[in-house]
Short mmCIF file of C-alpha atoms in Angstrom, two decimals:
data_model
loop_
_atom_site.label_atom_id
_atom_site.label_comp_id
_atom_site.label_asym_id
_atom_site.label_seq_id
_atom_site.Cartn_x
_atom_site.Cartn_y
_atom_site.Cartn_z
CA MET A 650 -31.79 18.83 -8.66
CA ASN A 651 -33.53 16.36 -10.91
CA GLY A 652 -35.20 13.08 -9.97
CA HIS A 653 -33.74 9.82 -11.20
CA ARG A 654 -35.50 6.65 -12.24
CA THR A 655 -33.89 3.48 -10.99
CA GLU A 656 -34.65 -0.19 -10.72
CA GLY A 657 -32.59 -2.91 -9.11
CA ARG A 658 -32.62 -5.99 -6.89
CA ARG A 659 -32.10 -6.56 -3.21
CA TRP A 660 -31.39 -10.27 -3.67
CA PRO A 661 -29.26 -10.43 -6.82
CA LEU A 662 -28.73 -13.74 -8.56
CA LEU A 663 -25.22 -14.78 -7.65
CA ALA A 664 -23.43 -16.84 -10.28
CA LEU A 665 -20.66 -18.82 -8.58
CA ALA A 666 -17.84 -20.78 -10.16
CA ALA A 667 -14.62 -22.27 -8.87
CA VAL A 668 -11.69 -24.06 -10.40
CA ALA A 669 -12.37 -27.79 -10.25
CA ALA A 670 -9.42 -29.22 -12.18
CA LEU A 671 -6.42 -28.15 -14.18
CA SER A 672 -4.91 -30.27 -16.94
CA ILE A 673 -3.13 -29.85 -20.24
CA ALA A 674 -6.50 -30.33 -21.90
CA GLY A 675 -8.36 -27.63 -20.05
CA VAL A 676 -9.63 -26.00 -16.89
CA ALA A 677 -12.88 -27.37 -15.49
CA ILE A 678 -15.05 -25.11 -13.37
CA SER A 679 -18.46 -25.50 -11.81
CA ALA A 680 -21.11 -22.81 -12.11
CA GLY A 681 -24.06 -22.36 -9.81
CA VAL A 682 -26.77 -19.79 -9.07
CA GLY A 683 -27.83 -18.42 -5.72
CA THR A 684 -31.50 -17.99 -4.77
CA GLU A 685 -33.55 -15.65 -2.63
CA THR A 686 -34.45 -18.39 -0.16
CA ALA A 687 -31.02 -19.91 0.57
CA PRO A 688 -27.83 -18.03 1.45
CA PRO A 689 -25.37 -18.34 -1.44
CA PRO A 690 -21.78 -19.49 -0.85
CA THR A 691 -19.16 -16.83 -0.38
CA ALA A 692 -16.71 -15.99 -3.13
CA ASP A 693 -14.04 -18.07 -1.39
CA SER A 694 -16.18 -21.18 -0.93
CA ALA A 695 -16.34 -24.34 -2.97
CA ALA A 696 -18.11 -24.63 -6.30
CA SER A 697 -21.72 -25.69 -6.69
CA GLU A 698 -22.75 -29.23 -7.47
CA ASP A 699 -23.57 -28.45 -11.10
CA ALA A 700 -21.71 -30.36 -13.83
CA PRO A 701 -18.28 -28.91 -14.67
CA ILE A 702 -17.88 -26.67 -17.71
CA ALA A 703 -14.74 -27.37 -19.74
CA VAL A 704 -12.72 -24.28 -20.58
CA PRO A 705 -9.78 -24.96 -22.90
CA VAL A 706 -6.36 -23.69 -21.88
CA MET A 707 -4.03 -21.98 -24.34
CA ARG A 708 -1.99 -24.81 -25.80
CA LYS A 709 1.09 -23.01 -27.08
CA PRO A 710 3.78 -21.41 -24.89
CA LYS A 711 3.00 -17.88 -23.82
CA LEU A 712 4.73 -15.32 -26.04
CA THR A 713 7.18 -12.93 -24.36
CA LEU A 714 8.04 -9.39 -25.43
CA GLU A 715 11.59 -10.50 -26.25
CA GLN A 716 10.39 -13.36 -28.44
CA ALA A 717 7.88 -11.08 -30.15
CA ARG A 718 10.67 -8.62 -30.96
CA GLU A 719 12.78 -11.41 -32.49
CA ASP A 720 9.82 -12.66 -34.55
CA ALA A 721 9.16 -9.18 -35.95
CA GLU A 722 12.83 -8.64 -36.77
CA ALA A 723 12.93 -11.97 -38.62
CA LEU A 724 10.09 -10.69 -40.83
CA GLY A 725 11.77 -7.31 -41.32
CA ARG A 726 8.88 -5.59 -39.55
CA PRO A 727 8.77 -3.06 -36.70
CA LEU A 728 7.38 -4.69 -33.58
CA THR A 729 3.69 -4.01 -33.08
CA VAL A 730 2.06 -5.12 -29.83
CA VAL A 731 -1.69 -5.21 -29.25
CA SER A 732 -3.12 -5.58 -25.74
CA LEU A 733 -6.77 -6.56 -25.48
CA THR A 734 -8.12 -5.19 -22.20
CA PHE A 735 -11.50 -5.61 -20.53
CA ASP A 736 -12.89 -3.25 -17.87
CA ASP A 737 -15.35 -3.81 -15.02
CA GLY A 738 -15.42 -7.64 -14.83
CA THR A 739 -18.88 -8.01 -16.39
CA ALA A 740 -20.19 -11.56 -16.67
CA ASN A 741 -20.65 -11.41 -20.43
CA GLN A 742 -16.88 -11.07 -20.87
CA TRP A 743 -16.76 -14.84 -20.31
CA THR A 744 -17.86 -15.20 -23.94
CA ALA A 745 -14.69 -13.37 -24.97
CA VAL A 746 -12.58 -15.60 -22.71
CA GLU A 747 -13.77 -18.71 -24.53
CA THR A 748 -12.89 -17.16 -27.90
CA LEU A 749 -9.49 -15.95 -26.69
CA ASN A 750 -8.60 -19.34 -25.24
CA ARG A 751 -9.39 -21.09 -28.51
CA LEU A 752 -6.99 -18.69 -30.23
CA ALA A 753 -4.31 -18.94 -27.51
CA MET A 754 -4.57 -15.15 -27.16
CA PRO A 755 -4.00 -13.60 -23.70
CA ALA A 756 -5.83 -10.51 -22.45
CA THR A 757 -5.85 -8.22 -19.41
CA PHE A 758 -9.02 -8.01 -17.33
CA TYR A 759 -9.37 -5.00 -15.00
CA VAL A 760 -11.74 -6.09 -12.22
CA PRO A 761 -13.29 -4.16 -9.29
CA SER A 762 -12.69 -6.70 -6.52
CA GLY A 763 -15.78 -5.64 -4.58
CA HIS A 764 -18.00 -6.63 -7.51
CA VAL A 765 -16.66 -10.16 -7.94
CA ASP A 766 -19.46 -12.75 -7.57
CA GLY A 767 -22.04 -9.97 -7.79
CA PRO A 768 -24.98 -9.83 -10.17
CA ASP A 769 -23.88 -9.71 -13.81
CA ALA A 770 -20.22 -9.95 -12.72
CA LEU A 771 -17.48 -12.52 -13.21
CA THR A 772 -17.02 -14.96 -10.36
CA LEU A 773 -13.86 -15.68 -8.44
CA GLY A 774 -13.82 -19.16 -9.93
CA GLN A 775 -13.98 -17.74 -13.43
CA LEU A 776 -11.16 -15.28 -12.69
CA ARG A 777 -8.97 -18.10 -11.40
CA ALA A 778 -9.72 -20.16 -14.50
CA MET A 779 -8.82 -17.16 -16.64
CA GLU A 780 -5.53 -16.62 -14.85
CA ALA A 781 -4.70 -20.31 -15.16
CA ALA A 782 -5.33 -20.03 -18.91
CA GLY A 783 -2.76 -17.24 -19.25
CA HIS A 784 -4.85 -14.09 -18.85
CA GLU A 785 -3.89 -11.21 -16.58
CA ILE A 786 -6.16 -10.01 -13.75
CA GLY A 787 -5.58 -6.33 -12.97
CA GLY A 788 -7.04 -3.77 -10.59
CA HIS A 789 -9.92 -1.33 -11.14
CA THR A 790 -10.55 -0.19 -7.51
CA VAL A 791 -12.76 -2.04 -5.03
CA ASN A 792 -16.06 -0.32 -5.89
CA HIS A 793 -15.38 1.21 -9.34
CA ALA A 794 -14.76 4.54 -7.64
CA ASP A 795 -14.18 7.90 -9.29
CA LEU A 796 -10.73 8.51 -7.85
CA VAL A 797 -10.68 12.18 -8.80
CA ALA A 798 -13.90 12.87 -6.87
CA ALA A 799 -12.83 10.78 -3.85
CA THR A 800 -10.94 12.13 -0.86
CA PRO A 801 -7.19 11.35 -0.88
CA ASP A 802 -7.58 8.66 1.81
CA GLU A 803 -10.54 7.05 0.02
CA ALA A 804 -8.64 7.00 -3.27
CA VAL A 805 -5.68 5.24 -1.64
CA ARG A 806 -7.99 2.72 0.05
CA GLN A 807 -9.76 2.00 -3.23
CA ILE A 808 -6.46 1.37 -5.03
CA CYS A 809 -4.38 -0.35 -2.34
CA ASP A 810 -7.12 -2.49 -0.80
CA ASP A 811 -8.26 -3.63 -4.25
CA ARG A 812 -4.74 -4.80 -5.08
CA SER A 813 -4.33 -6.46 -1.68
CA ARG A 814 -7.49 -8.48 -2.23
CA LEU A 815 -6.39 -9.54 -5.71
CA LEU A 816 -3.03 -10.64 -4.27
CA ASP A 817 -4.83 -12.56 -1.51
CA TRP A 818 -6.77 -14.40 -4.21
CA GLY A 819 -3.51 -15.41 -5.88
CA PHE A 820 -3.33 -12.92 -8.77
CA ASP A 821 -0.18 -10.98 -9.68
CA ALA A 822 -2.06 -7.63 -9.79
CA ARG A 823 0.61 -5.65 -11.64
CA SER A 824 -1.63 -3.50 -13.89
CA PHE A 825 -4.31 -0.93 -13.05
CA ALA A 826 -6.99 0.92 -15.05
CA TYR A 827 -8.53 4.19 -13.83
CA PRO A 828 -12.35 4.02 -13.56
CA PHE A 829 -13.92 6.50 -15.97
CA ALA A 830 -10.35 7.05 -17.30
CA ARG A 831 -10.00 9.84 -14.70
CA SER A 832 -6.81 10.50 -12.79
CA THR A 833 -4.57 13.25 -11.44
CA PRO A 834 -0.83 13.23 -10.70
CA ALA A 835 -1.67 12.47 -7.06
CA VAL A 836 -3.87 9.53 -8.05
CA GLN A 837 -1.15 8.22 -10.35
CA ASP A 838 1.34 8.45 -7.49
CA ALA A 839 -1.07 6.42 -5.34
CA VAL A 840 -1.28 3.71 -8.01
CA ARG A 841 2.51 3.50 -8.00
CA ASP A 842 2.78 3.58 -4.21
CA CYS A 843 0.15 0.82 -3.86
CA GLY A 844 2.44 -1.49 -5.83
CA TYR A 845 1.15 -1.42 -9.38
CA SER A 846 3.58 -1.12 -12.29
CA SER A 847 1.21 0.76 -14.64
CA GLY A 848 -2.02 2.76 -14.83
CA ARG A 849 -4.10 2.95 -18.01
CA LEU A 850 -6.08 5.93 -19.27
CA LEU A 851 -8.26 6.08 -22.40
CA GLY A 852 -8.61 8.20 -25.50
CA ALA A 853 -5.13 9.60 -26.14
CA LEU A 854 -4.52 7.48 -29.25
CA GLN A 855 -6.16 7.86 -32.64
CA SER A 856 -9.53 6.11 -32.55
CA PRO A 857 -12.31 5.53 -35.09
CA THR A 858 -14.21 8.76 -34.36
CA THR A 859 -12.13 10.62 -31.75
CA CYS A 860 -8.62 12.03 -31.30
CA LEU A 861 -8.07 11.87 -35.05
CA ASP A 862 -4.86 13.92 -34.82
CA CYS A 863 -3.44 11.83 -31.97
CA PRO A 864 -0.58 9.36 -32.41
CA PRO A 865 -1.62 5.81 -33.37
CA VAL A 866 0.47 4.02 -30.74
CA GLU A 867 1.96 4.20 -27.27
CA ASP A 868 5.70 3.63 -26.89
CA LEU A 869 6.74 0.08 -26.03
CA VAL A 870 8.77 1.64 -23.22
CA PRO A 871 6.22 4.24 -22.08
CA ALA A 872 7.48 7.60 -20.86
CA ALA A 873 4.60 7.73 -18.34
CA PRO A 874 3.70 4.17 -17.27
CA PHE A 875 1.09 5.44 -14.81
CA ALA A 876 -0.67 7.44 -17.53
CA LEU A 877 -0.64 4.87 -20.32
CA ARG A 878 -2.20 6.08 -23.56
CA ALA A 879 -4.80 3.87 -25.22
CA LEU A 880 -7.57 3.99 -27.80
CA ALA A 881 -10.92 5.34 -26.72
CA GLN A 882 -13.13 2.64 -25.22
CA VAL A 883 -14.82 0.34 -27.71
CA GLU A 884 -18.29 1.64 -28.56
CA THR A 885 -21.25 -0.36 -29.83
CA SER A 886 -20.93 1.44 -33.17
CA TRP A 887 -17.43 0.07 -33.85
CA THR A 888 -17.25 -2.26 -36.86
CA LEU A 889 -14.84 -5.03 -37.73
CA GLU A 890 -13.13 -2.56 -40.07
CA ASP A 891 -12.65 -0.09 -37.19
CA PHE A 892 -10.81 -2.69 -35.13
CA GLN A 893 -8.69 -3.74 -38.07
CA ALA A 894 -7.85 -0.13 -38.94
CA ALA A 895 -6.49 0.48 -35.44
CA VAL A 896 -4.09 -2.43 -35.83
CA LEU A 897 -3.11 -1.47 -39.38
CA ARG A 898 -2.28 2.08 -38.23
CA ALA A 899 -0.08 0.70 -35.48
CA GLU A 900 1.72 -1.65 -37.88
CA GLN A 901 2.85 1.25 -40.07
CA THR A 902 5.31 2.45 -37.43
CA GLY A 903 5.31 -0.27 -34.80
CA GLY A 904 4.53 0.37 -31.15
CA TRP A 905 1.85 -0.54 -28.63
CA THR A 906 -1.90 -0.16 -28.88
CA GLN A 907 -4.45 -1.12 -26.22
CA ILE A 908 -8.06 -1.88 -27.18
CA THR A 909 -10.52 -1.64 -24.29
CA PHE A 910 -13.77 -3.62 -24.16
CA HIS A 911 -16.57 -3.51 -21.62
CA ASN A 912 -19.49 -5.70 -22.71
CA VAL A 913 -19.56 -8.65 -25.09
CA CYS A 914 -23.15 -9.37 -26.08
CA ALA A 915 -25.27 -9.89 -29.18
CA SER A 916 -27.60 -6.96 -28.44
CA GLY A 917 -29.02 -4.73 -25.74
CA CYS A 918 -25.87 -3.73 -23.87
CA GLU A 919 -24.00 -0.42 -23.83
CA ILE A 920 -20.38 0.10 -24.93
CA GLY A 921 -20.30 -3.44 -26.23
CA VAL A 922 -19.08 -5.61 -29.08
CA THR A 923 -21.00 -8.56 -30.46
CA PRO A 924 -19.49 -12.03 -30.02
CA ALA A 925 -19.47 -12.42 -33.80
CA VAL A 926 -17.46 -9.26 -34.46
CA PHE A 927 -15.12 -10.04 -31.57
CA GLU A 928 -14.41 -13.51 -32.94
CA GLN A 929 -13.91 -12.18 -36.47
CA PHE A 930 -11.48 -9.53 -35.24
CA THR A 931 -9.44 -11.76 -32.95
CA THR A 932 -9.23 -14.50 -35.59
CA TRP A 933 -7.91 -11.92 -38.07
CA LEU A 934 -5.53 -10.54 -35.44
CA ALA A 935 -4.15 -13.96 -34.50
CA ALA A 936 -3.04 -14.60 -38.08
CA ARG A 937 -0.99 -11.40 -38.23
CA HIS A 938 1.74 -12.68 -35.96
CA ALA A 939 3.01 -15.06 -38.63
CA THR A 940 2.70 -12.56 -41.48
CA HIS A 941 3.48 -9.21 -39.84
CA GLY A 942 5.04 -10.07 -36.48
CA THR A 943 2.13 -8.41 -34.65
CA ALA A 944 2.01 -9.78 -31.12
CA VAL A 945 -0.82 -9.91 -28.59
CA LEU A 946 0.49 -9.53 -25.04
CA THR A 947 -0.97 -8.63 -21.67
CA VAL A 948 -0.27 -5.17 -20.27
CA GLY A 949 1.80 -6.64 -17.47
CA ASP A 950 3.99 -8.54 -19.93
CA VAL A 951 4.65 -5.39 -21.96
CA ILE A 952 5.64 -3.37 -18.88
CA GLY A 953 7.58 -6.33 -17.53
CA ALA A 954 7.90 -5.28 -13.89
CA PRO A 955 7.85 -7.90 -11.11
CA THR A 956 4.95 -8.25 -8.69
CA GLY A 957 5.48 -6.10 -5.60
CA PRO A 958 4.19 -6.68 -2.06
CA ALA A 959 0.74 -5.71 -0.84
CA VAL A 960 0.18 -2.23 0.60
CA ILE A 961 -2.74 -1.59 2.95
CA GLY A 962 -4.64 1.67 2.64
CA PRO A 963 -5.41 4.00 5.58
CA ALA A 964 -8.05 2.90 8.07
CA ASP A 965 -11.46 4.55 7.92
CA PRO A 966 -12.53 6.52 11.02
CA PRO A 967 -14.36 4.62 13.80
CA THR A 968 -18.01 5.10 14.68
CA THR A 969 -18.51 6.22 18.29
CA ALA A 970 -21.39 6.88 20.64
CA ASP A 971 -20.55 10.58 20.85
CA ALA A 972 -20.86 11.73 17.24
CA ASN A 973 -23.13 11.12 14.29
CA ALA A 974 -21.21 8.90 11.86
CA VAL A 975 -23.46 9.68 8.86
CA ARG A 976 -21.73 12.04 6.44
CA ASN A 977 -23.98 14.79 5.04
CA PRO A 978 -26.93 13.65 7.20
CA GLY A 979 -29.20 16.44 5.99
CA PHE A 980 -28.46 16.07 2.25
CA GLU A 981 -27.28 19.69 2.15
CA GLU A 982 -23.93 19.12 0.40
CA ASP A 983 -24.61 18.74 -3.31
CA THR A 984 -22.13 17.41 -5.88
CA GLY A 985 -23.63 17.92 -9.30
CA GLY A 986 -27.18 16.69 -8.70
CA LEU A 987 -26.51 14.01 -6.09
CA PRO A 988 -26.04 14.76 -2.40
CA SER A 989 -22.51 14.00 -1.23
CA CYS A 990 -22.09 10.51 0.23
CA TRP A 991 -25.54 9.29 -0.88
CA MET A 992 -26.60 6.95 -3.68
CA LEU A 993 -29.82 5.70 -5.21
CA GLY A 994 -30.97 2.34 -3.84
CA GLY A 995 -33.74 -0.04 -4.81
CA TYR A 996 -34.67 -3.32 -6.43
CA GLY A 997 -37.58 -5.16 -8.01
CA GLY A 998 -40.43 -4.17 -10.28
CA ASN A 999 -41.36 -0.54 -9.67
CA ALA A 1000 -40.77 2.92 -11.09
CA ALA A 1001 -38.83 5.02 -8.60
CA VAL A 1002 -37.91 8.70 -8.74
CA HIS A 1003 -35.29 10.05 -6.34
CA ASP A 1004 -35.37 13.83 -5.89
CA PHE A 1005 -35.58 16.57 -3.25
CA VAL A 1006 -38.03 18.85 -1.49
CA SER A 1007 -37.39 22.29 -0.10
CA PRO A 1008 -37.22 23.30 2.66
CA GLY A 1009 -36.09 20.27 4.65
CA ARG A 1010 -36.81 19.57 8.29
CA THR A 1011 -33.84 21.64 9.50
CA GLY A 1012 -32.10 22.85 6.35
CA GLY A 1013 -32.65 23.84 2.78
CA VAL A 1014 -33.56 20.41 1.40
CA ALA A 1015 -34.69 16.91 2.30
CA ALA A 1016 -34.43 13.78 0.13
CA ARG A 1017 -37.54 12.24 -1.41
CA VAL A 1018 -38.42 8.92 -3.05
CA ARG A 1019 -41.61 8.50 -5.11
CA VAL A 1020 -42.74 5.07 -6.30
CA SER A 1021 -45.39 4.19 -8.88
CA ASP A 1022 -46.36 1.08 -10.89
CA TYR A 1023 -45.34 -0.99 -7.88
CA GLU A 1024 -45.15 -4.77 -8.28
CA ASP A 1025 -42.41 -5.73 -5.84
CA GLY A 1026 -39.09 -4.57 -4.38
CA ASP A 1027 -38.41 -1.16 -2.87
CA ALA A 1028 -36.65 2.20 -3.37
CA LYS A 1029 -34.54 4.26 -0.97
CA TRP A 1030 -31.58 6.56 -0.41
CA LEU A 1031 -28.46 4.84 0.97
CA GLN A 1032 -25.04 5.95 2.15
CA ARG A 1033 -22.69 5.41 -0.78
CA PHE A 1034 -21.04 2.00 -0.85
CA ASP A 1035 -17.31 2.75 -0.48
CA LEU A 1036 -14.35 2.11 1.82
CA GLY A 1037 -14.87 4.79 4.44
CA GLU A 1038 -15.28 8.22 2.89
CA CYS A 1039 -19.07 7.86 3.15
CA SER A 1040 -19.96 4.47 4.61
CA PRO A 1041 -19.62 4.46 8.43
CA SER A 1042 -17.37 1.82 9.98
CA VAL A 1043 -18.70 -0.82 12.39
CA GLU A 1044 -17.16 -3.46 14.66
CA PRO A 1045 -18.18 -7.12 14.83
CA GLY A 1046 -20.28 -7.78 17.93
CA ALA A 1047 -21.28 -4.13 18.40
CA ARG A 1048 -24.79 -2.71 18.03
CA TYR A 1049 -25.67 0.61 16.45
CA ASP A 1050 -28.54 3.06 16.82
CA LEU A 1051 -30.02 4.13 13.49
CA GLY A 1052 -32.16 7.23 13.19
CA SER A 1053 -33.96 9.20 10.50
CA TRP A 1054 -36.66 11.85 10.45
CA TYR A 1055 -39.30 11.12 7.82
CA THR A 1056 -42.72 11.73 6.36
CA ALA A 1057 -44.40 8.90 4.45
CA THR A 1058 -47.70 8.05 2.81
CA GLY A 1059 -47.37 4.43 3.98
CA ALA A 1060 -45.38 2.22 6.32
CA THR A 1061 -41.60 2.21 6.02
CA GLN A 1062 -38.59 0.41 7.51
CA PHE A 1063 -34.80 0.58 7.51
CA SER A 1064 -33.01 -1.62 4.98
CA VAL A 1065 -29.48 -2.36 6.22
CA TYR A 1066 -26.39 -3.42 4.26
CA LEU A 1067 -22.92 -4.43 5.48
CA ARG A 1068 -19.51 -4.36 3.83
CA ASN A 1069 -17.51 -7.55 4.21
CA ASP A 1070 -13.78 -7.73 4.81
CA ARG A 1071 -13.00 -7.93 1.09
CA GLY A 1072 -14.83 -4.69 0.32
CA ALA A 1073 -18.03 -6.20 -1.13
CA TRP A 1074 -21.47 -5.13 0.06
CA GLN A 1075 -24.36 -7.43 1.04
CA TYR A 1076 -27.92 -6.98 2.26
CA TRP A 1077 -28.07 -7.79 5.98
CA THR A 1078 -31.45 -7.18 7.57
CA SER A 1079 -34.43 -4.85 7.96
CA SER A 1080 -35.88 -3.05 10.95
CA SER A 1081 -39.36 -3.16 12.42
CA TRP A 1082 -42.06 -1.09 10.68
CA PHE A 1083 -42.67 2.62 11.18
CA PRO A 1084 -46.13 4.08 10.51
CA ARG A 1085 -47.09 6.57 7.84
CA SER A 1086 -46.87 10.18 8.92
CA SER A 1087 -47.84 13.45 7.27
CA SER A 1088 -45.48 15.45 9.51
CA TYR A 1089 -41.85 14.75 10.38
CA ARG A 1090 -41.48 11.79 12.72
CA LEU A 1091 -38.30 10.24 14.11
CA ALA A 1092 -37.66 6.58 13.28
CA THR A 1093 -35.11 4.88 15.56
CA TRP A 1094 -33.90 1.29 15.67
CA THR A 1095 -31.01 -0.62 17.22
CA THR A 1096 -29.29 -3.19 15.07
CA PRO A 1097 -28.48 -6.74 16.15
CA PRO A 1098 -24.77 -7.36 16.87
CA VAL A 1099 -22.73 -7.00 13.70
CA PRO A 1100 -21.59 -10.44 12.47
CA ASP A 1101 -17.93 -11.37 12.23
CA GLY A 1102 -16.21 -10.46 8.98
CA TYR A 1103 -18.06 -7.16 8.38
CA ASP A 1104 -16.68 -3.67 8.94
CA ALA A 1105 -19.02 -0.98 7.52
CA ILE A 1106 -22.72 -0.20 7.23
CA SER A 1107 -25.16 1.55 4.89
CA PHE A 1108 -28.88 1.97 5.60
CA GLY A 1109 -31.99 3.90 4.66
CA LEU A 1110 -35.76 4.02 5.07
CA ASN A 1111 -37.54 2.46 2.11
CA VAL A 1112 -40.73 2.69 0.04
CA PHE A 1113 -42.28 -0.67 -0.85
CA HIS A 1114 -45.60 0.44 -2.33
CA ASP A 1115 -46.98 3.19 -4.53
CA GLY A 1116 -46.38 6.32 -2.53
CA GLU A 1117 -43.87 8.87 -1.28
CA LEU A 1118 -41.21 9.08 1.42
CA VAL A 1119 -39.19 12.13 2.55
CA VAL A 1120 -36.13 11.66 4.77
CA ASP A 1121 -33.83 14.12 6.54
CA ASP A 1122 -31.34 14.35 9.43
CA VAL A 1123 -30.17 10.72 9.31
CA SER A 1124 -27.97 9.45 12.16
CA LEU A 1125 -25.84 6.50 13.26
CA ARG A 1126 -24.14 6.03 16.63
CA LEU A 1127 -22.48 3.19 18.48
CA ARG A 1128 -24.79 1.88 21.18
CA ALA A 1129 -22.49 2.27 24.15
CA ASP A 1130 -24.89 1.05 26.85
CA ALA A 1131 -25.66 -2.34 25.33
CA GLU A 1132 -27.08 -4.67 27.99
CA GLY A 1133 -26.91 -8.43 28.32
CA SER A 1134 -24.25 -11.09 28.33
CA ASP A 1135 -22.25 -12.38 25.40
CA ALA A 1136 -24.62 -15.34 25.27
CA ASP A 1137 -27.61 -12.99 24.98
CA ALA A 1138 -25.92 -11.15 22.15
CA ALA A 1139 -25.19 -14.41 20.34
CA ASP A 1140 -28.88 -15.34 20.50
CA GLU A 1141 -29.79 -12.07 18.80
CA ARG A 1142 -27.28 -12.30 15.96
CA VAL A 1143 -28.62 -12.08 12.43
CA ASP A 1144 -26.45 -13.67 9.78
CA VAL A 1145 -25.85 -12.02 6.41
CA ALA A 1146 -27.75 -13.99 3.77
CA GLY A 1147 -27.82 -11.56 0.85
CA GLY A 1148 -25.59 -11.94 -2.18
CA VAL A 1149 -22.98 -9.41 -3.29
CA GLU A 1150 -24.54 -6.07 -4.23
CA VAL A 1151 -23.02 -4.10 -7.13
CA HIS A 1152 -23.64 -0.38 -6.71
CA GLY A 1153 -20.46 1.08 -8.12
CA GLU A 1154 -20.70 4.60 -9.44
CA THR A 1155 -21.84 4.74 -13.07
CA GLU A 1156 -21.01 7.15 -15.87
CA ALA A 1157 -24.38 8.83 -15.28
CA ASP A 1158 -23.68 9.21 -11.55
CA ARG A 1159 -20.26 10.68 -12.25
CA ALA A 1160 -21.75 13.09 -14.79
CA ARG A 1161 -24.30 14.31 -12.23
CA ARG A 1162 -21.54 14.77 -9.65
CA ALA A 1163 -19.57 16.79 -12.15
CA GLY A 1164 -22.61 18.84 -13.04
CA GLY A 1165 -22.76 17.31 -16.53
#
C-alpha cells in the first residue's frame, strides 16, 4: 500500500447565492463568502447582503424536440440534436452559464446534491437561477459515489436520496449521470426505480482520440435510456476543431450527441475547456440551427418523460451501545490501496502522507499519517463520507463514545464531522487533547449531544504539526448511560459552524480501489 499526499481545508470558503428577483430582463442573485470566524448560512437560507449580480435569462422561447424536427425537415436536413452536459457542479461552470444564457442555449447540469454550497462548488442560489433561465438540473448521486463499488443499499441511497433532495429544492430531476461513467444492470435498474427517466454513460460514441470505430451518434429514441451513449468526457487537449468535428459527424446522419464538460477555466484545471474555446464553440453551434437545423436541447427534453415522484432510499443501520459502529475498525480490509470505508482527510498548509505500518496493534496493519513542512491545518484518516455504508448513523440529542488506539510523536485530538439531513458533511467539533505516546494508548472521548438536523458521523485522530501518528482499532458506540436532565444536555450542545465539506471520491481514489 502506497502513501498519498493530500492537502485540504477544514473551514472551506463557502460561496453562497440565492435568487433575488426574476424578470423578463434577467435573474438577479446575491453572492457572498463564508469565513472561518462566523458560521455561514445554510444552503436554504437567504442570500448575503452583497450587491446583486445580473444574470440574463434566455429571451427566446425554449425549443422543443417536435419544433426542432419541423425546423430540420423544412431545411431538408436530418434532425441533429446536441446536448451540452456538465458534471460535478463545479463553481467554474458558472462562466459557461453566462455564455449559454447570452446565446439562449440550454444545458444539463449533473450535480451531486451533497456538494452544493461546498468549496469550489455551485451554490443552491446559482442552481435555481440556472433552472429559471431554462437549464436542466440532473442527479449525480449525493456524494459523487462510485456506484459499482458501493453496496446495493448504498447505491440506492446515493441515487434516490440525491433525487429526493433535488425535488425538494424545486428541480424536475429527470436525468442522471453515473459518476466515473460506471454502472451495472443493477445500478441502471436503481436509477429507473428511483424515478429518473435516463442515465448517461461516457465514451461509447466516436470521440477525438478514443472509440474511433464507434458510431457518431446516439438514437433520438434510445434503445437503452438508462445506458445512454455519449462522447468521451471533454479533455483539456480538445481544440475548437475537435468540438466542431463531433457536431459535423453527427450532422452527416442526424441523431443525438452529448458533449460532457467538467471544468471551465483559463488554465490550471483538469479535464477542462477554456472560456474562450467554449464561447467560440457555442457561438458556432448556435448559428447551425438556422443553416442546418441542428438543435441544442437538454437531456430531459430529448427523452421527454414527465417528472415522477420522489423515492426514498433504504435507511442506514442504527448505532447502538452494544456493537462497534465503525466499519473496518482495524484497517484490515483493503480495496485497491485504500482501506475499506476510510478516506484521506486534512486541510491547510502541510505535506501529508497517508500510509500503513505492519503489524498493527491487533492485526496485520495499522494506518499512519506523516506530516512535514507544517504551516497550519491538519491531516487524518476519516470514515468515508457517504450515506450509511461506511459512515455510522447518529440521532439528534444522543451522545457517542469515540475510541481509537494510537501512537504519536506529539499531541493529538479527534476531529469530528456530521452529515446533515440533505446528505452534506460539515465540520462539527474537536475533542480534548491526548498526549504523545511511543506505545499504543487508548484515546476515548464522549461527544456533546448531536444537534438537530444531523444523522451521521465521521471522526479521526489528527496530526497538526510535523510528526507521525499511527491509529488502529477505532470504535464508536452510543452512550447508553448518559446522565443529566434535558436542560443539562442543552447547555452542553455544540452547534455546527463549519461549511459544507466536499470529499467525494475522486478518479485517483477509484483507481486505487480498483487496484489501478
